Every structure is written in structure tokens, then in C-alpha cells.
Short mmCIF file of C-alpha atoms in Angstrom, two decimals:
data_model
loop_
_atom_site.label_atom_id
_atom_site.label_comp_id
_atom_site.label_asym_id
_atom_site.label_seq_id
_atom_site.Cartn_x
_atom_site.Cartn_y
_atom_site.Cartn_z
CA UNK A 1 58.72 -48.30 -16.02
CA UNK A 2 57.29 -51.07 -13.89
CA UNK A 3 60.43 -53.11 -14.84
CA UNK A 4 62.62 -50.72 -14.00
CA UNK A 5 61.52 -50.54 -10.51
CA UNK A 6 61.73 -53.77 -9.79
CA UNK A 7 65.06 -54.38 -10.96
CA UNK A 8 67.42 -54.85 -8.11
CA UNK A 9 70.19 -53.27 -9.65
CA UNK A 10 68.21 -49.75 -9.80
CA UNK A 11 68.14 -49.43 -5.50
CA UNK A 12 71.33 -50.09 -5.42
CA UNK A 13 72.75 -47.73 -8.29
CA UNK A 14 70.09 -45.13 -6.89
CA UNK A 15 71.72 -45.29 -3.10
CA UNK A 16 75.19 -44.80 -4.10
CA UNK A 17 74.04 -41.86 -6.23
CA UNK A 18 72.49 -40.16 -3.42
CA UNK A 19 74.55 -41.36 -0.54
CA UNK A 20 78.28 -41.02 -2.49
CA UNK A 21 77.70 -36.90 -2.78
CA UNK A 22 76.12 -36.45 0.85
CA UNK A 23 78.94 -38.35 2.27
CA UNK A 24 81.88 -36.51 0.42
CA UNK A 25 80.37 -33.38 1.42
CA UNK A 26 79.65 -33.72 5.18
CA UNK A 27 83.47 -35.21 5.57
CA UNK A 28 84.64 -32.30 4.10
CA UNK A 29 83.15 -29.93 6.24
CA UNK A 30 84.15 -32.46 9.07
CA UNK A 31 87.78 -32.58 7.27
CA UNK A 32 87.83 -28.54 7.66
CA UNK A 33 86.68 -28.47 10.96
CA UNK A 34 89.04 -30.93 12.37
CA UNK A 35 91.71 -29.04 10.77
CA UNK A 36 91.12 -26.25 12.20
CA UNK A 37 91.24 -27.44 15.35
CA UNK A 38 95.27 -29.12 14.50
CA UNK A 39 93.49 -32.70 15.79
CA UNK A 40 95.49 -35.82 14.55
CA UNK A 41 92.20 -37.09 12.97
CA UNK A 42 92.32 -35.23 9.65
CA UNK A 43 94.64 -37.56 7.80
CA UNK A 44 92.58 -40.77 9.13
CA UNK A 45 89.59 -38.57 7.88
CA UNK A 46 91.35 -37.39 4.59
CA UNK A 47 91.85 -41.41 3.60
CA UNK A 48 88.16 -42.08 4.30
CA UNK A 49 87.11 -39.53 2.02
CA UNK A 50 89.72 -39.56 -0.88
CA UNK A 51 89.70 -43.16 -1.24
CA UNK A 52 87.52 -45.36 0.81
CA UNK A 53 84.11 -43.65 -0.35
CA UNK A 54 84.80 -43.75 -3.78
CA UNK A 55 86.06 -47.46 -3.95
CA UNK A 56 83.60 -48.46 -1.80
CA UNK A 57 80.97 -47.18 -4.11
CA UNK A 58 82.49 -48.49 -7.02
CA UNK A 59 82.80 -51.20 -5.84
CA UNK A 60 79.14 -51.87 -4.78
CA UNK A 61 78.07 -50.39 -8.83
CA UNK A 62 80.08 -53.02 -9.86
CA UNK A 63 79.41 -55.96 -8.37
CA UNK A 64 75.66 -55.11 -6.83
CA UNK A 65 74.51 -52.28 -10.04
CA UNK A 66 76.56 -53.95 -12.77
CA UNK A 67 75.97 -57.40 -11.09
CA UNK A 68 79.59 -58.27 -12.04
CA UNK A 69 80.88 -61.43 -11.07
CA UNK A 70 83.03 -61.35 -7.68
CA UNK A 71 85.62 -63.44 -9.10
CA UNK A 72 86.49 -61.25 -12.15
CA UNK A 73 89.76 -59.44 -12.12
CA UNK A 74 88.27 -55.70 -12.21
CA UNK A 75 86.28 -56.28 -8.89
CA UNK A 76 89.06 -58.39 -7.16
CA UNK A 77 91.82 -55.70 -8.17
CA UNK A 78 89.30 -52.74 -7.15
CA UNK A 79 88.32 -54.96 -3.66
CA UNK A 80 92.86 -55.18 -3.25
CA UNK A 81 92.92 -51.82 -3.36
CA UNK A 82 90.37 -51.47 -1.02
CA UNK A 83 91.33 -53.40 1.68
CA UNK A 84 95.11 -51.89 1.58
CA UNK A 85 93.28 -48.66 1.96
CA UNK A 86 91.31 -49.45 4.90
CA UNK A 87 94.60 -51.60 6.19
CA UNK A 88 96.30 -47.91 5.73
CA UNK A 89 93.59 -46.41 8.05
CA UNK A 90 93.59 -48.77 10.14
CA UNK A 91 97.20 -47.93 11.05
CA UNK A 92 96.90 -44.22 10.76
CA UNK A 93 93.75 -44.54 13.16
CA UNK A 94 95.05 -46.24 15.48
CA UNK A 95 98.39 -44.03 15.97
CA UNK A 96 95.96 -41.11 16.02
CA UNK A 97 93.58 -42.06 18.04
CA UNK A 98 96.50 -43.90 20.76
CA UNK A 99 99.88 -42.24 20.66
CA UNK A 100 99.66 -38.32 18.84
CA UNK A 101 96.88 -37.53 21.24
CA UNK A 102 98.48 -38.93 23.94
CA UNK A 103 99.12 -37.18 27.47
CA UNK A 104 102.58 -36.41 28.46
CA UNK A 105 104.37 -38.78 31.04
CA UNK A 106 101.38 -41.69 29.78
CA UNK A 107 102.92 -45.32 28.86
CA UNK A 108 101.56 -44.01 25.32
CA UNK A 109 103.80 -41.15 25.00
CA UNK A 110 106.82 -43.09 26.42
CA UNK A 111 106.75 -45.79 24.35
CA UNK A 112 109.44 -45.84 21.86
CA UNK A 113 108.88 -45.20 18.20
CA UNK A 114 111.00 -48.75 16.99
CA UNK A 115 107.94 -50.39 19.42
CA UNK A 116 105.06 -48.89 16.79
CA UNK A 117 107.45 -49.44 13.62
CA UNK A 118 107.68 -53.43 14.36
CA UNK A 119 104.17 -53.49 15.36
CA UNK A 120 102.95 -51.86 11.88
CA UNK A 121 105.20 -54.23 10.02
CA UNK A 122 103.67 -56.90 11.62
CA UNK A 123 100.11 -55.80 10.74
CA UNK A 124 100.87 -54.93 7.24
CA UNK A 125 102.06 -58.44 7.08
CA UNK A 126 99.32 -59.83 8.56
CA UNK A 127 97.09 -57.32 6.80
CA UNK A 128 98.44 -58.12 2.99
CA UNK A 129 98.02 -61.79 3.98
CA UNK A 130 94.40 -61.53 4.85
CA UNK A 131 93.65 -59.20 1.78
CA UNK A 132 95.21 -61.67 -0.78
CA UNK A 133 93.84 -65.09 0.78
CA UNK A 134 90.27 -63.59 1.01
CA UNK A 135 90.49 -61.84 -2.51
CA UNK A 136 92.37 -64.04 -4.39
CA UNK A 137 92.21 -66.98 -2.45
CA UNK A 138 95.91 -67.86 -2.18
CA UNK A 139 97.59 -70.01 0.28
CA UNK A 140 99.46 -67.61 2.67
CA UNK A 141 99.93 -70.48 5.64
CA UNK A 142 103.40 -71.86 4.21
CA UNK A 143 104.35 -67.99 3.73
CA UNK A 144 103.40 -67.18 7.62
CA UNK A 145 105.27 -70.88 8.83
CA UNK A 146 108.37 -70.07 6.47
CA UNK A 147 108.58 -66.37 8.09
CA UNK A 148 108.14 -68.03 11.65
CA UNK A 149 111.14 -70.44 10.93
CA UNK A 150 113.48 -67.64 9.56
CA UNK A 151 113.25 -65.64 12.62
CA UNK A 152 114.03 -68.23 14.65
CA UNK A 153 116.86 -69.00 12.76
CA UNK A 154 118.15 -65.37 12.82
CA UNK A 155 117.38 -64.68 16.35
CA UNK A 156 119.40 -67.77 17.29
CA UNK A 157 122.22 -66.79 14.95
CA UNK A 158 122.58 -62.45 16.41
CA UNK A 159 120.95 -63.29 20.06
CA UNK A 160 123.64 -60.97 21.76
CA UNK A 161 123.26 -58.53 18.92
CA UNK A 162 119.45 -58.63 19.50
CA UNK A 163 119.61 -59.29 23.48
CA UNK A 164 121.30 -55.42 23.35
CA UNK A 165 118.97 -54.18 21.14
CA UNK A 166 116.07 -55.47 23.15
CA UNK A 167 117.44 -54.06 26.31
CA UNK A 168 117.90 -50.56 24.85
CA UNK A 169 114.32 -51.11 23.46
CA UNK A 170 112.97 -51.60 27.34
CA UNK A 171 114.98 -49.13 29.17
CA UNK A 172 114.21 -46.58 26.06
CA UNK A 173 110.06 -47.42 26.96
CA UNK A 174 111.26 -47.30 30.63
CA UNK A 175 112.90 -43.75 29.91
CA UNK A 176 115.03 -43.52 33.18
CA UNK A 177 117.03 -40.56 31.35
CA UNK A 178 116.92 -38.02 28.42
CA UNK A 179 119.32 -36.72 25.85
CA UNK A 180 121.00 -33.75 27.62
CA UNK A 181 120.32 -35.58 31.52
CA UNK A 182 123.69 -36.09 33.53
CA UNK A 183 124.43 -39.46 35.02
CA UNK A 184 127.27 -41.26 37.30
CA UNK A 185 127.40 -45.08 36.13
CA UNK A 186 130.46 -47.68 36.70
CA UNK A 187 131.62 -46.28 33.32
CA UNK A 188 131.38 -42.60 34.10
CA UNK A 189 129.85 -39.54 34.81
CA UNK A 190 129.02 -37.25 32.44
CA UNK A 191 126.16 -35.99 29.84
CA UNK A 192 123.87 -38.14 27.49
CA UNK A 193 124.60 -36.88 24.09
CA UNK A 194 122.90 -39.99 22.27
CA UNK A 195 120.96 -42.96 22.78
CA UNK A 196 120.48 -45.43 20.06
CA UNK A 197 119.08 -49.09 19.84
CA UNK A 198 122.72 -50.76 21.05
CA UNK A 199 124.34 -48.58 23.03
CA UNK A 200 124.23 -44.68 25.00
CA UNK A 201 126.88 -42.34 24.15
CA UNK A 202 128.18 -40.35 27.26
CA UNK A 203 130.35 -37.02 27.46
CA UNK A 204 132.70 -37.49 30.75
CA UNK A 205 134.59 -34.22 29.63
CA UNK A 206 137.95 -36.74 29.24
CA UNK A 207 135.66 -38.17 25.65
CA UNK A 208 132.32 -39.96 24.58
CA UNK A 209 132.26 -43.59 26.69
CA UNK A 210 130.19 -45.68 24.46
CA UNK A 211 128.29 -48.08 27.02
CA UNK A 212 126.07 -51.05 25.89
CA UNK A 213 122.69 -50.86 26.83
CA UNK A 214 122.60 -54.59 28.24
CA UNK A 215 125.32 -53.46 30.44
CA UNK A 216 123.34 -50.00 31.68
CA UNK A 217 120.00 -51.94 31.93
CA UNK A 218 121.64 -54.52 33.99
CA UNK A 219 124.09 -51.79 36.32
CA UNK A 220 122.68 -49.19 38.62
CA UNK A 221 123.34 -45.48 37.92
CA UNK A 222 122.14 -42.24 39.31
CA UNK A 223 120.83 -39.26 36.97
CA UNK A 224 121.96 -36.36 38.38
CA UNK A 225 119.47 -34.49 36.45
CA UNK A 226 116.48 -35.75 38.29
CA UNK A 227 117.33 -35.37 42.17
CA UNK A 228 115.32 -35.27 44.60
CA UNK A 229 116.09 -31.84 45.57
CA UNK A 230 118.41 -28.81 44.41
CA UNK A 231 121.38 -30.63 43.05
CA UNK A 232 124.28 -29.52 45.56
CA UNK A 233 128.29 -29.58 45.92
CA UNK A 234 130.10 -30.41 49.01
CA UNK A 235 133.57 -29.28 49.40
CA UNK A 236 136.06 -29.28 53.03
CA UNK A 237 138.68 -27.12 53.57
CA UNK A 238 140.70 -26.97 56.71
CA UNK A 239 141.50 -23.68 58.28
CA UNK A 240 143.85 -22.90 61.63
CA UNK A 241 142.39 -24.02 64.55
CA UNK A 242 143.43 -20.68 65.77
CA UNK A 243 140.62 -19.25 63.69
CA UNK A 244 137.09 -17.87 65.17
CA UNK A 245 134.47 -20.85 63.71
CA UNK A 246 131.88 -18.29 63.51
CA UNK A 247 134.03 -15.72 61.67
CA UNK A 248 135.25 -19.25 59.21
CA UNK A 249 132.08 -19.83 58.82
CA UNK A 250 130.48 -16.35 57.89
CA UNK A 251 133.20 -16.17 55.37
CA UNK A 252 132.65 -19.67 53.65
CA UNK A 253 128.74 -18.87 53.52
CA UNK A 254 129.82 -15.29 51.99
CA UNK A 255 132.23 -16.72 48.96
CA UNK A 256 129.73 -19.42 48.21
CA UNK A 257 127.10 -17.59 48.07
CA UNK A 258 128.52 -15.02 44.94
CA UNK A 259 129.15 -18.05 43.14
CA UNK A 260 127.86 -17.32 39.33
CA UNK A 261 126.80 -21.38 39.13
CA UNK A 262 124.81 -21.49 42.81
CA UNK A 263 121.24 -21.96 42.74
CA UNK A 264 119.65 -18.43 43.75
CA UNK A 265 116.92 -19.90 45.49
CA UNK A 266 118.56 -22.13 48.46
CA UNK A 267 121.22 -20.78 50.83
CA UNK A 268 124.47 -22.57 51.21
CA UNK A 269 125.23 -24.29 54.02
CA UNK A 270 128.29 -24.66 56.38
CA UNK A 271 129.07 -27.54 59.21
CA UNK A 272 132.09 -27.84 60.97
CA UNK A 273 133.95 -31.16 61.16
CA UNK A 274 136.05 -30.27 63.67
CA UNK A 275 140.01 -30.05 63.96
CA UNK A 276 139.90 -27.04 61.83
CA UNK A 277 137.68 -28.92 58.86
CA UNK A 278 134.42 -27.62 57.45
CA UNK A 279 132.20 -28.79 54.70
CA UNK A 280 130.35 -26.64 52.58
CA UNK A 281 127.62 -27.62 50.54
CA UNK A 282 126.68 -24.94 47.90
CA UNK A 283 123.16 -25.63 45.81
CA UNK A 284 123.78 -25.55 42.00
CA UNK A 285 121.48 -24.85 39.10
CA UNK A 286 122.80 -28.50 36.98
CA UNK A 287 124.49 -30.75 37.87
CA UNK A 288 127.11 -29.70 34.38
CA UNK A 289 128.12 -26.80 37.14
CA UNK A 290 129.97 -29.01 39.75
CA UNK A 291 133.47 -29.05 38.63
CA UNK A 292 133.25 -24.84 37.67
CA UNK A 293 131.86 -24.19 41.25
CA UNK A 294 134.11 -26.05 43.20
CA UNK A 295 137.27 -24.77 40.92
CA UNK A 296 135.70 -21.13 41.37
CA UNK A 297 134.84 -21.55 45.12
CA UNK A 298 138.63 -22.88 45.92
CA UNK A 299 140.09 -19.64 43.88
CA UNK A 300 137.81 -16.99 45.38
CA UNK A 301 138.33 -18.73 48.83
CA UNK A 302 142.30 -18.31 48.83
CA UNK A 303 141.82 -14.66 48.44
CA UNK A 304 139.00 -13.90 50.76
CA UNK A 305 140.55 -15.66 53.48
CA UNK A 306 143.57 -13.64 53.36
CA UNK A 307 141.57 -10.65 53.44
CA UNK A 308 139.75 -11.55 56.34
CA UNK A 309 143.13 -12.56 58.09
CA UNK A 310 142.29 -16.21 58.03
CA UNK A 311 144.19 -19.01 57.48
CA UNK A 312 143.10 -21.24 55.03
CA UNK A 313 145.51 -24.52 55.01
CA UNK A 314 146.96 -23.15 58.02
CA UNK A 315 148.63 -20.09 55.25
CA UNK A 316 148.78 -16.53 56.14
CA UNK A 317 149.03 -13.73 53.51
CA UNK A 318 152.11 -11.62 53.77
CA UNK A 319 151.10 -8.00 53.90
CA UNK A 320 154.00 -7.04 52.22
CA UNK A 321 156.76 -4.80 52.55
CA UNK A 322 156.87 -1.36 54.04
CA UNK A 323 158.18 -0.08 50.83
CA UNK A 324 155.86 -2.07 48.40
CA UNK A 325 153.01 -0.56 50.14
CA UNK A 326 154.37 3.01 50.48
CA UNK A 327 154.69 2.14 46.59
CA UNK A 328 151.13 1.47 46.49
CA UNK A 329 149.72 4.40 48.46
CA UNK A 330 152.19 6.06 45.69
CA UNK A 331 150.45 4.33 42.56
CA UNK A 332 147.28 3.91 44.17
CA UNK A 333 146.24 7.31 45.12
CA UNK A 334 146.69 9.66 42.44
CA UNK A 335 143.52 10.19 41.77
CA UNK A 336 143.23 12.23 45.32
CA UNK A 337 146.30 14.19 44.70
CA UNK A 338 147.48 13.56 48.39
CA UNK A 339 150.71 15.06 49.45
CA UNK A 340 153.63 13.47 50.75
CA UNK A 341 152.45 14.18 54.21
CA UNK A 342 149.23 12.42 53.72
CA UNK A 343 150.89 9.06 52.22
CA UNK A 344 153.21 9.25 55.09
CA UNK A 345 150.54 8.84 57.27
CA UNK A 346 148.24 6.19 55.42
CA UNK A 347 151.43 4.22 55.33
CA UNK A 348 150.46 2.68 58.90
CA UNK A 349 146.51 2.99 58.49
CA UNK A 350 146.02 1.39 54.27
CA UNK A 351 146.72 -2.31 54.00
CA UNK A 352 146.98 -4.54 50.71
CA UNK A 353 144.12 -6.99 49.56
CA UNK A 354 143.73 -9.05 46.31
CA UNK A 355 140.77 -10.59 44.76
CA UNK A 356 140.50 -13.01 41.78
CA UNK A 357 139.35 -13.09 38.40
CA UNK A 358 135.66 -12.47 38.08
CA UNK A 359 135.11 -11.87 41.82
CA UNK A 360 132.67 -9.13 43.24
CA UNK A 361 134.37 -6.57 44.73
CA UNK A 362 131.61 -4.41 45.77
CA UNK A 363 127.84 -5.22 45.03
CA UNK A 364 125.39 -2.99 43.58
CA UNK A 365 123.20 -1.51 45.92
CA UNK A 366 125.68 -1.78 49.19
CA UNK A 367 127.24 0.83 51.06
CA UNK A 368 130.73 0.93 51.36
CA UNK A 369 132.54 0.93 54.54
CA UNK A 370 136.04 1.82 52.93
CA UNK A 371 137.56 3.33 49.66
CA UNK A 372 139.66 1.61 47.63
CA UNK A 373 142.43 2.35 45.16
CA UNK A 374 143.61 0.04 42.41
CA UNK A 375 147.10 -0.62 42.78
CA UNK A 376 147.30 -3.72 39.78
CA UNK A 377 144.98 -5.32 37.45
CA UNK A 378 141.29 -3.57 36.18
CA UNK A 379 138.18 -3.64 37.73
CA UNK A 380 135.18 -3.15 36.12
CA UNK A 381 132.06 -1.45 37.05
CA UNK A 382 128.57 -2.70 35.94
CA UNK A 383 125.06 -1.86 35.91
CA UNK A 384 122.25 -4.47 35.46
CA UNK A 385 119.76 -3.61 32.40
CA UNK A 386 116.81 -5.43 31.84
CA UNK A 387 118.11 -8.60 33.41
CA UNK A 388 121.61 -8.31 31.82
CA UNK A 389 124.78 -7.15 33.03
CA UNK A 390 126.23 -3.84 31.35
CA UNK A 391 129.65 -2.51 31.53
CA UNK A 392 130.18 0.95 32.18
CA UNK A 393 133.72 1.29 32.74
CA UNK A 394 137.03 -0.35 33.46
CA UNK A 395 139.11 1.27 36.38
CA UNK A 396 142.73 1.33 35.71
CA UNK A 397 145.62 1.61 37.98
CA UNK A 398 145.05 5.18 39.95
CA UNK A 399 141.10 4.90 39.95
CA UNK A 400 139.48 4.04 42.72
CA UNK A 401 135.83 2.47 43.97
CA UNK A 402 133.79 3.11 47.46
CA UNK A 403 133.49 7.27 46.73
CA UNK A 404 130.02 6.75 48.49
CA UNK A 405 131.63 5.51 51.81
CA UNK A 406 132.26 9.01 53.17
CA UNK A 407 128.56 10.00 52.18
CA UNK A 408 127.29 6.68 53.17
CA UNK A 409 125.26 6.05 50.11
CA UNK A 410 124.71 3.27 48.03
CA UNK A 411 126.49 2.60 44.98
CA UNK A 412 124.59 2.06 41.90
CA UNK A 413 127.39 -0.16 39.77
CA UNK A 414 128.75 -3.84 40.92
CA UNK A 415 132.24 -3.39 40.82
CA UNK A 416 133.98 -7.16 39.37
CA UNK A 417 137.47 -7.96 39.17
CA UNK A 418 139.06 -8.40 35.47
CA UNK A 419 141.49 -10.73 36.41
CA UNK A 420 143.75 -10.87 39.81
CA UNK A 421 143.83 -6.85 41.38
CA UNK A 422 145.53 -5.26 44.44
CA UNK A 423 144.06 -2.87 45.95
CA UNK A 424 144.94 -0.08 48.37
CA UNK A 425 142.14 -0.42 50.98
CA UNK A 426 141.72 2.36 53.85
CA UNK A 427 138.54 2.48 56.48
CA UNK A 428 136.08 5.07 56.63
CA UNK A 429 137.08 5.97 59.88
CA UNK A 430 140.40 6.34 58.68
CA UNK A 431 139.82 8.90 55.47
CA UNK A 432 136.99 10.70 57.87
CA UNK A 433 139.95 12.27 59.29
CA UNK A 434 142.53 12.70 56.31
CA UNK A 435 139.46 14.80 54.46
CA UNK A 436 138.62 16.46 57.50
CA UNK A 437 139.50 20.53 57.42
CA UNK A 438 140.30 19.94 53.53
CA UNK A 439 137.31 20.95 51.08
CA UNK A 440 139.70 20.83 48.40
CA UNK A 441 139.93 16.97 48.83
CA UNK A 442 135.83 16.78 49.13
CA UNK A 443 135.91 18.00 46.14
CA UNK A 444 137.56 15.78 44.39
CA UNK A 445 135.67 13.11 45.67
CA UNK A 446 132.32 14.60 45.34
CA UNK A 447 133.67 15.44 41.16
CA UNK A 448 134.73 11.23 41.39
CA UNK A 449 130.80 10.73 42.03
CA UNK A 450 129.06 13.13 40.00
CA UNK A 451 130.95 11.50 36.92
CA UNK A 452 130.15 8.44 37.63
CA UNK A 453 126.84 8.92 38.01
CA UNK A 454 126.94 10.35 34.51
CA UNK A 455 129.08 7.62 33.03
CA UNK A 456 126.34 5.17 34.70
CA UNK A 457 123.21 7.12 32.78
CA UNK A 458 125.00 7.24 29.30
CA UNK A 459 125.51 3.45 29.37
CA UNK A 460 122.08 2.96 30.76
CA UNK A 461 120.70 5.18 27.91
CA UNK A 462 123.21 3.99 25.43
CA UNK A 463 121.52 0.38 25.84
CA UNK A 464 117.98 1.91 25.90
CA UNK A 465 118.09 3.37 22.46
CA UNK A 466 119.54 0.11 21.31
CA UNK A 467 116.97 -2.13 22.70
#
């Protein structure tokens, strides 16, 4: 017994014995903990207890219990496996511990992934060449002075293939721009759709322009997507010089202002240049909306300014015809049953106006100052739900939209135009005194609202029972 105590062997067999179990059983409850908690240290964690523990303990049985030589092949192919182990922590710690836990915007989260792929290579190289020159005592100098000389050799031989690669490799680390940002370079202006190590592939709308990355990292360029400010549009138009500015200017504001693409929370703004000339500079949500609000903002212009009796280009709209709008009143005006008498005398009084595709005809909310009759084209009426736009009901030619304007109350639907529409448009003033002394034509118009009304709580309750 006394021999067996003081046998070195026996201290050593007796620690890993009692300190093997404890330790696999307080990193497992460590291992479950961090786990629970999603941190990047599990797998580092996992390693240590899986693999390191145990070799490490077999290896000190062997070598320290056993009192096996160090040179003999079990120990030095046990002690290999060990130190690839640890070389495999090593690099899972460290990407752990530096990059996955990183904050967002830090040099650690913008550094590029090809960055920690080189740098592993290199330190499994480095690693493996340690482990075998320490273990098994081979010569890995000529290896490391034979790898120097062959990448010398093959950086000489693709330098402009590698001068590109390292320039996308800074500017990706640099990260001026994401996939999806807009940009204007010498090349271009359009959307990043890809970025790779050679080159950034760009969507100008006209195809994909493939530019270099040496030639973007040496260029300047402008991302639209990161402005200072609310990205914004600036567009001139010239109008008569006849023309009030204010009443230009109200009306410029007004159509810019509806447009679908126009940032909701800055105002549009108007200057005049003088000579007739005015620039408008309209806020957008991306910088992807500039060509569809200036196309959109050019269309709906032409029409408003022709209702508003404007010139726009120095054009005035032609009001038509004395018969093509006695056809109108004709068409238009069916709905109110008027007799002959009547259209006779909203021939002088009713005038023609046209709005184009998509444009608000009468807001939601507003109340209308005339009625109007749709002459050509639809119009349809809409009710927002929950955020989202509803249709109720497309007006056809005979229908008509402002019923409230004699009873001065809002209207509850946004009236847009499905395409271009005339419309038959007569003042308040004006029907004030065709209705007045005829409660049969009231009527009508008070029947007009009432259904709509209802047509305007079926859709609502329609999309209720659906949602």
C-alpha cells in the first residue's frame, strides 16, 4: 500500500479520474446555458468538451500514468490530433469572440468574409507546420521558403488579375455601397445587383454594365441611396409669360404633390427662373423613382394646366366645339334626366376637362365645389381599408362624381382616373339654380348619394369579413 502511494504514476492517474468527470459536467451545464442564450461561444465550448478534455486526459494517462515514451507513435499521433483540435478552436474562438459578436457599422462587422478565409488559411498553414515540427520533428523551413517563392512567382505572373481583386477586396472592407444601393459613376447610373471579388454588376435599365473594381476604386461616384437628405427631382417647364406666377406656381406645387412616388413627409418646392421658366423639385422615397416621377409629373401636368387655363409650353387647350359639348351635356347627363331645356342652358355654363391615367380626380375627405359627369373613359371610386386602397366602383359614361357639392359634404371615396376621361364639369353656383324649384331633381341626387353610401359600406364590409 505504501508503494502504491508513492508511485508517481498513481497522482497523476488519480487527478484525471477526478478532474476528467467534474470538467465534462460543469461544461455541459455551461454548454446549455450558453445555448440558451443563442451566444456564438457554444461551438468553441462544444470542441473543448467533445475533444480537447478527453485527449488531453489521455494523453496525460499515457505518457505521465502509463509513463509511455513521448516519442512513440500512439502518444505523437494522440498529441497530432490534439494540437489540430486546439488549432480548430483557436480559429472558431477567435471568429466568435471578434467578428459574430460584433456591433453593427464596427471595422469587425465590415470586414469582408475573403479577409477571414485567407487569414485562416494562413494559420492552418502555419498551425499544421508548428504541430508536425514540434511532434514529429520534421523540417518545415524549406516547405515555408518554397511557398514564399511560389507566390511571388504567381503574383508577378496575374498582378492585374490580383491588383482587381485586391481593390474589390478594400473597397468591399471600405463598403461605400450595398447590393440593392443606386449609384451614378462614369459608367452609369443605375442599381447594384452584384458585387464580386473583380468586378460590380450595375442595372442602368438599358442592361447590367459590368465595371472593374480597380476602375470604381480609382473613379469617383455618388450613391444615390445614401444622401444627405430626402433624395429629390428637379424638373423646369416653361409656361406663358402671360400666366399669373402665383396661380403657375400653386398649380405645379398641387400636381407634384399627388405624385404616387413623392416622399410624404417633405413638401415640394417651386422657384421661378424667370422668362416664363420654373423648376420644381419634388422629394422622392428612392432614388429607383426618378424617371416614373418626372414621366408622371410631365403627363399629369399637360392636363392640369389646361384645366386651370394655363399655358404650359405656351399651348392652350381647345374647349371644343359648340356641338361636341352640347354632345357631352347629351352623354354626360343622363343620369339627371334633364330636359332639353335644361341642356340648352348648361350649354354656355358646363365646360370640358380631361385628366390622365391614374390621376386623382377628387380626394377622399374634400368637399366638392362642382359636379361632374363622365363624358369618356372610367373613373373609379376608392375607399382606403386598413392602409390599402379598395375599389368600390367604376363610373361609366353617364355617372357622375361631386353629388355632395350641393350639400356641401365631404365625400368618403377618392375618385382616380382609369385611363384618359372627359368630363362634363358645371359649378355649384351654377346647378344651385338648375335644381332650384325642382324636388324631383333633388331627388335624384339625394337617391345618387344614399347608394353610394351603401355601395361604400358593402365593400368596406366585404373586405372586413375577408381580413
Amino acid at each position: 500500500m505504501t508503494s502504491l502511494f508513492s508511485s508517481p504514476w498513481f497522482y497523476w492517474a488519480l487527478g484525471v479520474a477526478v478532474a476528467l468527470p467534474t470538467l465534462l459536467v460543469v461544461l455541459t451545464e455551461v454548454e446549455h446555458v450558453l445555448s440558451r442564450r443563442s451566444s456564438p461561444l457554444v461551438r468553441p465550448l462544444h470542441l473543448i468538451r467533445v475533444y480537447i478534455v478527453p485527449l488531453a486526459a489521455l494523453l496525460v494517462l499515457l505518457v505521465k500514468a502509463s509513463e509511455v515514451s513521448i516519442e512513440a507513435t500512439p502518444v505523437r499521433v494522440i498529441a497530432t490530433a490534439l494540437g489540430f483540435v486546439v488549432l480548430v478552436l483557436l480559429l472558431s474562438g477567435t471568429n466568435a469572440t471578434l467578428f459574430q459578436s460584433a456591433p453593427e457599422g464596427s471595422w469587425r462587422k465590415r470586414i469582408p468574409s475573403i479577409f477571414l478565409d485567407v487569414a485562416r488559411v494562413l494559420l492552418i498553414v502555419l498551425g499544421v507546420g508548428l504541430i508536425f515540427s514540434f511532434v514529429w520533428g520534421a523540417n518545415v523551413g524549406g516547405l515555408f521558403a518554397a511557398l514564399g517563392v511560389t507566390s511571388i512567382v504567381i503574383g508577378l505572373a496575374l498582378q492585374n488579375a490580383v491588383g482587381q481583386i485586391v481593390s474589390g477586396l478594400l473597397m468591399l472592407f471600405e463598403q461605400p455601397f450595398e447590393l440593392g444601393d443606386w449609384l451614378d459613376t462614369p459608367a452609369g447610373r443605375g442599381q447594384v445587383r452584384e458585387v464580386n471579388w473583380r468586378s460590380v454588376h450595375i442595372d442602368t435599365g438599358d442592361g447590367l454594365t459590368i465595371t472593374p473594381n480597380s476602375v470604381l476604386a480609382g473613379a469617383s461616384f455618388t450613391n444615390l441611396s445614401r444622401p444627405t437628405g430626402v433624395p429629390h427631382i428637379a424638373v423646369e417647364t416653361t409656361f406663358a409669360v402671360c400666366d399669373p406666377p402665383d396661380l403657375v406656381i400653386a398649380l405645379l406645387r398641387t400636381v407634384a404633390g399627388r405624385l404616387p412616388q413623392r416622399h410624404l413627409a417633405v413638401e415640394p418646392t417651386v422657384v421661378p427662373l424667370g422668362a416664363g421658366r420654373y423648376r420644381t423639385s419634388i422629394p422622392l422615397r428612392s432614388p429607383a423613382d426618378d424617371p416614373a416621377a418626372g414621366a408622371t409629373f410631365l403627363r399629369w401636368l399637360w392636363y392640369a394646366a389646361r384645366r386651370a387655363a394655363l399655358h404650359l409650353d405656351g399651348a392652350a387647350d381647345d374647349p371644343g366645339t359648340e356641338q361636341q359639348r352640347w354632345d357631352a351635356i347629351a352623354e354626360g347627363t343622363r343620369s339627371l334626366r334633364l330636359t332639353r331645356a335644361d341642356q340648352r342652358w348648361l350649354l354656355d355654363r358646363a365646360r370640358l376637362v380631361r385628366y390622365g391615367a391614374d390621376e386623382l380626380i377628387e380626394a377622399a375627405g374634400s368637399t366638392p365645389d362642382s359636379m361632374r359627369f363622365v363624358v369618356a373613359g372610367q373613373v373609379m371610386l376608392q375607399t382606403a381599408v386598413e392602409g390599402v386602397q379598395l375599389g368600390v366602383r367604376v363610373l361609366q359614361v353617364g355617372d357622375l362624381i361631386g353629388q355632395t357639392s350641393l350639400t356641401r359634404e365631404p365625400v368618403a371615396a377618392r375618385a382616380i382616373a382609369v385611363g384618359e376621361v372627359t368630363m362634363l364639369e358645371v359649378d355649384r353656383e351654377d346647378l344651385e339654380e338648375l335644381v332650384a324649384g325642382r324636388p324631383a331633381m333633388l331627388h335624384q341626387i339625394g337617391q345618387i348619394i344614399d347608394r353610394r353610401r351603401h355601395e361604400l359600406r358593402q365593400a368596406v364590409r366585404a373586405q372586413t369579413d375577408v381580413n
